[in-house]
Amino acid sequence: MALPARTVGQGFPSLAPSKPASSLLATTSAALPISSGCPSLDSLLSIHGDGLPPASILELLGPPGVGKTRTALGFAINPRFGALERGDSEGEVLVVDAEGSLSPTLLHDTADLYAEHNHRGPTSATEVCQGIHYRRIYDASLLVAFFYSLPTWLAEHREVNLIILDSLSSHLRPTSLDLNTKNLLFNLIKSTLSLVTAQYGVSVITTTYLSLKLFSPEGLPSHFTQRNAEALLIPQLADSWIPVSRGGGGEVKRVVLYFDEHGERMAHLVASTSPARVTSVGFTMDALGPCDHPPV
């Protein structure tokens, strides 16, 4: 069983005709929110607690090993099974793997486990994977080509309503990239994500790292040899790549995943352009992805 051999083209984007704001708002309102399969996490993402609103951007941040990839995977697998239940021809997903963590094998195995856990036949897992498009990004040049070609590809695959960019920061953190190059890349990412969420109504979920930085008591950058330096975890990509919310239904959210002092998984909403039901939740993880703690 293999994922469909569909890849994103390498051409430059040809922009689709513009649409009136009322049309974009109506399309967004008709679409369903995207659930992670974990009610606690979903409650961070909207006032209704039902998941990520359509045409929104979600950044999942955290240190290595905290479960960012597995959490993003929940947003891919759970809605795909939901679309099959509804007989929905849309609800497909584009998975962009920038570091090799979100592999086709992991996607297949998780879909099989989900089907088995929910007493579905193997055919349903196959159908789920047929609606997942996979793209591996090996370096910064492929990342640039991907973002340039994404609008054209989405115009040809209108059934896709979710893009998952796993480890977006992996090709943007090398010291070989100078500041001007990084700024150009950030502007490309920002403009492309703004276009595809507004024009095609897709949601975008990215995973990025937190970096350890040292600061002096005065809040200035410091180093290990300075006394009283304070270590802080900050977003590796800052926020220069994140589009400003358009106010047409799409939202922008940043959620930090971490372990608390007792080793429990936590998620905290650090930024959002709309209110949420809660701002901090505990959750756990199993082979299917994020889930609520079992009742005591």
Tab-separated table of C-alpha atoms in Angstrom:
chain	number	residue	atom	x	y	z
A	1	MET	CA	0.000	0.000	0.000
A	2	ALA	CA	1.546	3.286	-1.073
A	3	LEU	CA	0.542	6.883	-1.075
A	4	PRO	CA	-0.521	8.316	-4.425
A	5	ALA	CA	2.440	9.354	-6.530
A	6	ARG	CA	1.349	12.964	-6.761
A	7	THR	CA	3.907	15.684	-6.352
A	8	VAL	CA	3.792	19.435	-6.410
A	9	GLY	CA	4.832	20.946	-9.709
A	10	GLN	CA	7.904	23.106	-10.038
A	11	GLY	CA	6.412	25.979	-12.064
A	12	PHE	CA	5.749	29.498	-10.878
A	13	PRO	CA	2.233	30.179	-9.668
A	14	SER	CA	-0.468	31.597	-11.864
A	15	LEU	CA	-2.869	33.406	-9.579
A	16	ALA	CA	-6.530	32.520	-9.682
A	17	PRO	CA	-9.035	35.316	-10.338
A	18	SER	CA	-9.852	37.400	-7.295
A	19	LYS	CA	-13.068	36.774	-5.373
A	20	PRO	CA	-15.273	39.204	-3.468
A	21	ALA	CA	-14.942	39.135	0.311
A	22	SER	CA	-18.572	38.030	0.689
A	23	SER	CA	-17.877	34.968	-1.458
A	24	LEU	CA	-14.791	34.048	0.557
A	25	LEU	CA	-16.684	34.462	3.821
A	26	ALA	CA	-19.580	32.298	2.607
A	27	THR	CA	-17.187	29.551	1.501
A	28	THR	CA	-15.342	29.636	4.822
A	29	SER	CA	-18.573	29.586	6.828
A	30	ALA	CA	-19.791	26.488	4.972
A	31	ALA	CA	-16.598	24.510	5.637
A	32	LEU	CA	-16.133	22.378	8.732
A	33	PRO	CA	-13.514	22.992	11.442
A	34	ILE	CA	-10.561	20.609	11.497
A	35	SER	CA	-10.359	18.427	14.595
A	36	SER	CA	-7.199	16.908	16.038
A	37	GLY	CA	-9.177	14.010	17.505
A	38	CYS	CA	-8.353	15.361	20.982
A	39	PRO	CA	-11.186	17.466	22.476
A	40	SER	CA	-8.809	19.210	24.888
A	41	LEU	CA	-6.586	20.470	22.071
A	42	ASP	CA	-9.598	21.394	19.953
A	43	SER	CA	-10.850	23.610	22.783
A	44	LEU	CA	-7.718	25.769	22.405
A	45	LEU	CA	-8.531	26.599	18.813
A	46	SER	CA	-12.015	28.103	18.853
A	47	ILE	CA	-14.647	29.489	21.167
A	48	HIS	CA	-16.831	26.498	20.274
A	49	GLY	CA	-14.077	24.011	21.127
A	50	ASP	CA	-14.493	22.093	17.873
A	51	GLY	CA	-11.051	22.492	16.326
A	52	LEU	CA	-9.230	24.740	13.878
A	53	PRO	CA	-11.534	27.099	11.927
A	54	PRO	CA	-11.433	26.816	8.111
A	55	ALA	CA	-8.815	28.827	6.197
A	56	SER	CA	-6.744	29.305	9.360
A	57	ILE	CA	-3.052	28.993	10.159
A	58	LEU	CA	-1.856	27.073	13.213
A	59	GLU	CA	1.761	26.969	14.374
A	60	LEU	CA	2.681	24.162	16.767
A	61	LEU	CA	5.861	25.083	18.644
A	62	GLY	CA	7.938	23.091	21.064
A	63	PRO	CA	11.327	21.627	21.927
A	64	PRO	CA	12.486	18.381	20.277
A	65	GLY	CA	10.651	15.248	21.391
A	66	VAL	CA	7.543	16.982	22.689
A	67	GLY	CA	5.205	15.451	20.083
A	68	LYS	CA	4.731	18.174	17.465
A	69	THR	CA	4.742	15.769	14.512
A	70	ARG	CA	2.352	13.318	16.177
A	71	THR	CA	0.029	16.162	17.086
A	72	ALA	CA	0.015	17.446	13.506
A	73	LEU	CA	-0.654	13.898	12.322
A	74	GLY	CA	-3.849	13.831	14.365
A	75	PHE	CA	-5.144	16.774	12.323
A	76	ALA	CA	-4.524	14.787	9.127
A	77	ILE	CA	-5.856	11.334	10.003
A	78	ASN	CA	-8.943	12.226	12.036
A	79	PRO	CA	-10.550	14.549	9.424
A	80	ARG	CA	-9.771	12.090	6.613
A	81	PHE	CA	-11.806	9.359	8.319
A	82	GLY	CA	-14.513	11.933	9.010
A	83	ALA	CA	-14.669	12.870	5.327
A	84	LEU	CA	-15.083	9.199	4.381
A	85	GLU	CA	-17.939	8.831	6.857
A	86	ARG	CA	-19.731	11.800	5.295
A	87	GLY	CA	-19.009	10.645	1.769
A	88	ASP	CA	-17.193	13.932	1.240
A	89	SER	CA	-15.082	14.055	-1.911
A	90	GLU	CA	-13.133	16.944	-0.425
A	91	GLY	CA	-11.224	16.902	2.843
A	92	GLU	CA	-7.914	15.784	1.340
A	93	VAL	CA	-4.570	16.682	2.897
A	94	LEU	CA	-1.180	17.750	1.573
A	95	VAL	CA	1.630	16.630	3.902
A	96	VAL	CA	4.972	18.383	3.443
A	97	ASP	CA	7.764	16.604	5.307
A	98	ALA	CA	10.810	18.855	5.678
A	99	GLU	CA	12.854	16.679	8.043
A	100	GLY	CA	11.831	13.060	7.455
A	101	SER	CA	9.767	12.707	10.640
A	102	LEU	CA	6.317	12.550	9.043
A	103	SER	CA	7.068	9.675	6.686
A	104	PRO	CA	4.660	7.711	4.445
A	105	THR	CA	5.238	4.686	6.690
A	106	LEU	CA	4.083	6.620	9.749
A	107	LEU	CA	1.013	7.862	7.856
A	108	HIS	CA	0.112	4.343	6.719
A	109	ASP	CA	0.687	2.738	10.105
A	110	THR	CA	-1.384	5.368	11.910
A	111	ALA	CA	-4.257	5.028	9.427
A	112	ASP	CA	-4.201	1.235	9.866
A	113	LEU	CA	-4.233	1.563	13.663
A	114	TYR	CA	-7.077	4.087	13.519
A	115	ALA	CA	-9.137	1.749	11.323
A	116	GLU	CA	-8.455	-1.208	13.625
A	117	HIS	CA	-9.174	0.789	16.793
A	118	ASN	CA	-12.504	2.008	15.425
A	119	HIS	CA	-13.476	-1.404	14.010
A	120	ARG	CA	-13.190	-0.410	10.379
A	121	GLY	CA	-11.944	-2.599	7.588
A	122	PRO	CA	-8.519	-2.212	5.953
A	123	THR	CA	-10.210	-0.679	2.918
A	124	SER	CA	-11.027	2.483	4.856
A	125	ALA	CA	-7.362	2.983	5.799
A	126	THR	CA	-6.417	2.618	2.136
A	127	GLU	CA	-9.014	5.195	1.121
A	128	VAL	CA	-7.746	7.567	3.803
A	129	CYS	CA	-4.184	7.333	2.479
A	130	GLN	CA	-5.375	7.846	-1.085
A	131	GLY	CA	-6.545	11.288	-0.002
A	132	ILE	CA	-3.177	12.244	1.503
A	133	HIS	CA	-0.667	13.840	-0.864
A	134	TYR	CA	2.944	13.608	0.273
A	135	ARG	CA	5.918	15.812	-0.550
A	136	ARG	CA	9.448	15.518	0.867
A	137	ILE	CA	11.538	18.688	1.077
A	138	TYR	CA	15.290	18.077	1.350
A	139	ASP	CA	16.759	21.586	1.308
A	140	ALA	CA	15.997	25.295	1.133
A	141	SER	CA	15.920	25.355	-2.682
A	142	LEU	CA	13.151	22.740	-2.752
A	143	LEU	CA	11.318	24.709	-0.078
A	144	VAL	CA	11.403	27.793	-2.312
A	145	ALA	CA	10.210	25.787	-5.329
A	146	PHE	CA	7.387	24.322	-3.257
A	147	PHE	CA	6.025	27.689	-2.134
A	148	TYR	CA	6.298	29.188	-5.629
A	149	SER	CA	4.346	26.282	-7.122
A	150	LEU	CA	1.797	25.779	-4.333
A	151	PRO	CA	-0.987	28.088	-5.649
A	152	THR	CA	-0.919	26.417	-9.060
A	153	TRP	CA	-0.992	22.954	-7.513
A	154	LEU	CA	-3.931	23.839	-5.258
A	155	ALA	CA	-5.847	25.215	-8.244
A	156	GLU	CA	-5.545	21.726	-9.762
A	157	HIS	CA	-6.392	19.922	-6.502
A	158	ARG	CA	-9.409	21.779	-5.144
A	159	GLU	CA	-10.370	18.818	-2.959
A	160	VAL	CA	-7.427	19.615	-0.629
A	161	ASN	CA	-8.468	21.684	2.399
A	162	LEU	CA	-5.489	21.159	4.736
A	163	ILE	CA	-1.722	21.556	4.368
A	164	ILE	CA	0.624	20.223	7.050
A	165	LEU	CA	4.180	21.593	6.987
A	166	ASP	CA	6.204	19.487	9.397
A	167	SER	CA	9.474	20.985	10.670
A	168	LEU	CA	9.155	24.174	8.626
A	169	SER	CA	12.100	25.673	10.505
A	170	SER	CA	14.526	22.868	9.588
A	171	HIS	CA	15.658	24.495	6.311
A	172	LEU	CA	15.486	28.061	7.587
A	173	ARG	CA	17.830	27.790	10.557
A	174	PRO	CA	21.207	26.901	8.889
A	175	THR	CA	23.865	29.559	9.432
A	176	SER	CA	24.740	29.261	5.715
A	177	LEU	CA	21.655	31.375	4.943
A	178	ASP	CA	22.391	35.078	5.314
A	179	LEU	CA	19.862	37.494	6.788
A	180	ASN	CA	18.718	38.866	3.417
A	181	THR	CA	18.083	35.365	2.080
A	182	LYS	CA	16.116	34.418	5.171
A	183	ASN	CA	14.016	37.573	4.914
A	184	LEU	CA	13.228	36.798	1.277
A	185	LEU	CA	12.188	33.274	2.264
A	186	PHE	CA	10.012	34.557	5.101
A	187	ASN	CA	8.295	37.024	2.766
A	188	LEU	CA	7.692	34.269	0.202
A	189	ILE	CA	6.175	31.992	2.843
A	190	LYS	CA	4.029	34.789	4.267
A	191	SER	CA	2.658	35.926	0.904
A	192	THR	CA	1.996	32.382	-0.299
A	193	LEU	CA	0.193	31.290	2.856
A	194	SER	CA	-1.869	34.471	2.819
A	195	LEU	CA	-2.871	33.760	-0.779
A	196	VAL	CA	-3.747	30.083	-0.447
A	197	THR	CA	-5.745	30.454	2.754
A	198	ALA	CA	-7.758	33.366	1.357
A	199	GLN	CA	-8.116	32.189	-2.248
A	200	TYR	CA	-8.532	28.442	-1.778
A	201	GLY	CA	-9.878	28.262	1.770
A	202	VAL	CA	-7.252	25.766	2.923
A	203	SER	CA	-6.013	25.584	6.498
A	204	VAL	CA	-2.289	25.351	7.204
A	205	ILE	CA	-0.647	23.642	10.180
A	206	THR	CA	3.090	24.028	10.700
A	207	THR	CA	5.461	22.604	13.290
A	208	THR	CA	8.505	24.624	14.346
A	209	TYR	CA	11.153	24.431	17.037
A	210	LEU	CA	11.779	26.505	20.102
A	211	SER	CA	15.388	27.675	20.449
A	212	LEU	CA	17.312	28.179	23.687
A	213	LYS	CA	18.552	31.759	23.986
A	214	LEU	CA	20.456	33.439	26.817
A	215	PHE	CA	19.574	36.920	28.042
A	216	SER	CA	21.117	39.248	30.601
A	217	PRO	CA	19.046	40.596	33.529
A	218	GLU	CA	18.535	43.714	31.370
A	219	GLY	CA	16.929	41.627	28.619
A	220	LEU	CA	19.881	41.822	26.220
A	221	PRO	CA	21.337	38.803	24.351
A	222	SER	CA	23.928	37.095	26.521
A	223	HIS	CA	26.187	34.008	26.637
A	224	PHE	CA	27.111	31.198	29.019
A	225	THR	CA	30.093	33.016	30.516
A	226	GLN	CA	28.025	35.957	31.755
A	227	ARG	CA	26.813	35.761	35.330
A	228	ASN	CA	23.075	35.765	36.019
A	229	ALA	CA	22.251	35.003	32.402
A	230	GLU	CA	18.733	33.628	31.988
A	231	ALA	CA	17.910	30.843	29.513
A	232	LEU	CA	14.642	31.196	27.616
A	233	LEU	CA	12.958	29.121	24.933
A	234	ILE	CA	11.799	31.332	22.074
A	235	PRO	CA	10.290	30.542	18.634
A	236	GLN	CA	13.082	29.686	16.219
A	237	LEU	CA	11.398	31.533	13.339
A	238	ALA	CA	9.961	34.441	15.349
A	239	ASP	CA	6.774	35.588	13.625
A	240	SER	CA	8.042	37.242	10.431
A	241	TRP	CA	6.636	34.449	8.233
A	242	ILE	CA	3.092	34.503	9.680
A	243	PRO	CA	0.456	36.371	7.622
A	244	VAL	CA	-1.722	38.933	9.336
A	245	SER	CA	-5.292	37.693	9.810
A	246	ARG	CA	-7.513	38.924	6.998
A	247	GLY	CA	-10.718	39.102	9.044
A	248	GLY	CA	-12.585	37.006	6.453
A	249	GLY	CA	-13.034	33.932	8.580
A	250	GLY	CA	-9.446	32.688	8.660
A	251	GLU	CA	-7.495	32.902	11.909
A	252	VAL	CA	-3.868	32.722	13.013
A	253	LYS	CA	-2.939	30.759	16.144
A	254	ARG	CA	0.270	29.713	17.926
A	255	VAL	CA	0.274	26.823	20.387
A	256	VAL	CA	3.274	25.758	22.475
A	257	LEU	CA	3.581	22.079	23.407
A	258	TYR	CA	5.683	21.248	26.467
A	259	PHE	CA	6.090	19.003	29.504
A	260	ASP	CA	5.291	20.504	32.903
A	261	GLU	CA	7.311	19.925	36.079
A	262	HIS	CA	5.501	16.613	36.624
A	263	GLY	CA	6.248	15.330	33.133
A	264	GLU	CA	2.671	15.833	31.922
A	265	ARG	CA	2.020	16.970	28.372
A	266	MET	CA	0.651	20.495	28.151
A	267	ALA	CA	-0.504	22.793	25.349
A	268	HIS	CA	-0.742	26.557	25.750
A	269	LEU	CA	-2.290	29.047	23.342
A	270	VAL	CA	0.256	31.869	23.230
A	271	ALA	CA	-1.291	33.921	20.409
A	272	SER	CA	-4.608	33.960	18.575
A	273	THR	CA	-6.574	36.383	16.439
A	274	SER	CA	-9.850	35.112	17.913
A	275	PRO	CA	-11.022	33.976	21.367
A	276	ALA	CA	-10.801	30.339	22.429
A	277	ARG	CA	-12.689	28.312	25.009
A	278	VAL	CA	-9.516	27.838	27.098
A	279	THR	CA	-5.871	28.869	26.798
A	280	SER	CA	-4.063	25.957	28.473
A	281	VAL	CA	-4.838	22.228	28.579
A	282	GLY	CA	-3.271	18.926	29.543
A	283	PHE	CA	-3.398	15.946	27.202
A	284	THR	CA	-1.655	12.684	26.478
A	285	MET	CA	-0.395	10.807	23.427
A	286	ASP	CA	-0.895	7.307	22.086
A	287	ALA	CA	-0.133	5.524	18.816
A	288	LEU	CA	-2.977	7.394	17.100
A	289	GLY	CA	-1.774	10.831	18.155
A	290	PRO	CA	-2.988	13.337	20.761
A	291	CYS	CA	-5.878	12.343	23.036
A	292	ASP	CA	-7.528	13.283	26.308
A	293	HIS	CA	-6.527	11.675	29.574
A	294	PRO	CA	-8.761	8.674	30.333
A	295	PRO	CA	-11.392	9.321	33.010
A	296	VAL	CA	-10.296	8.424	36.531
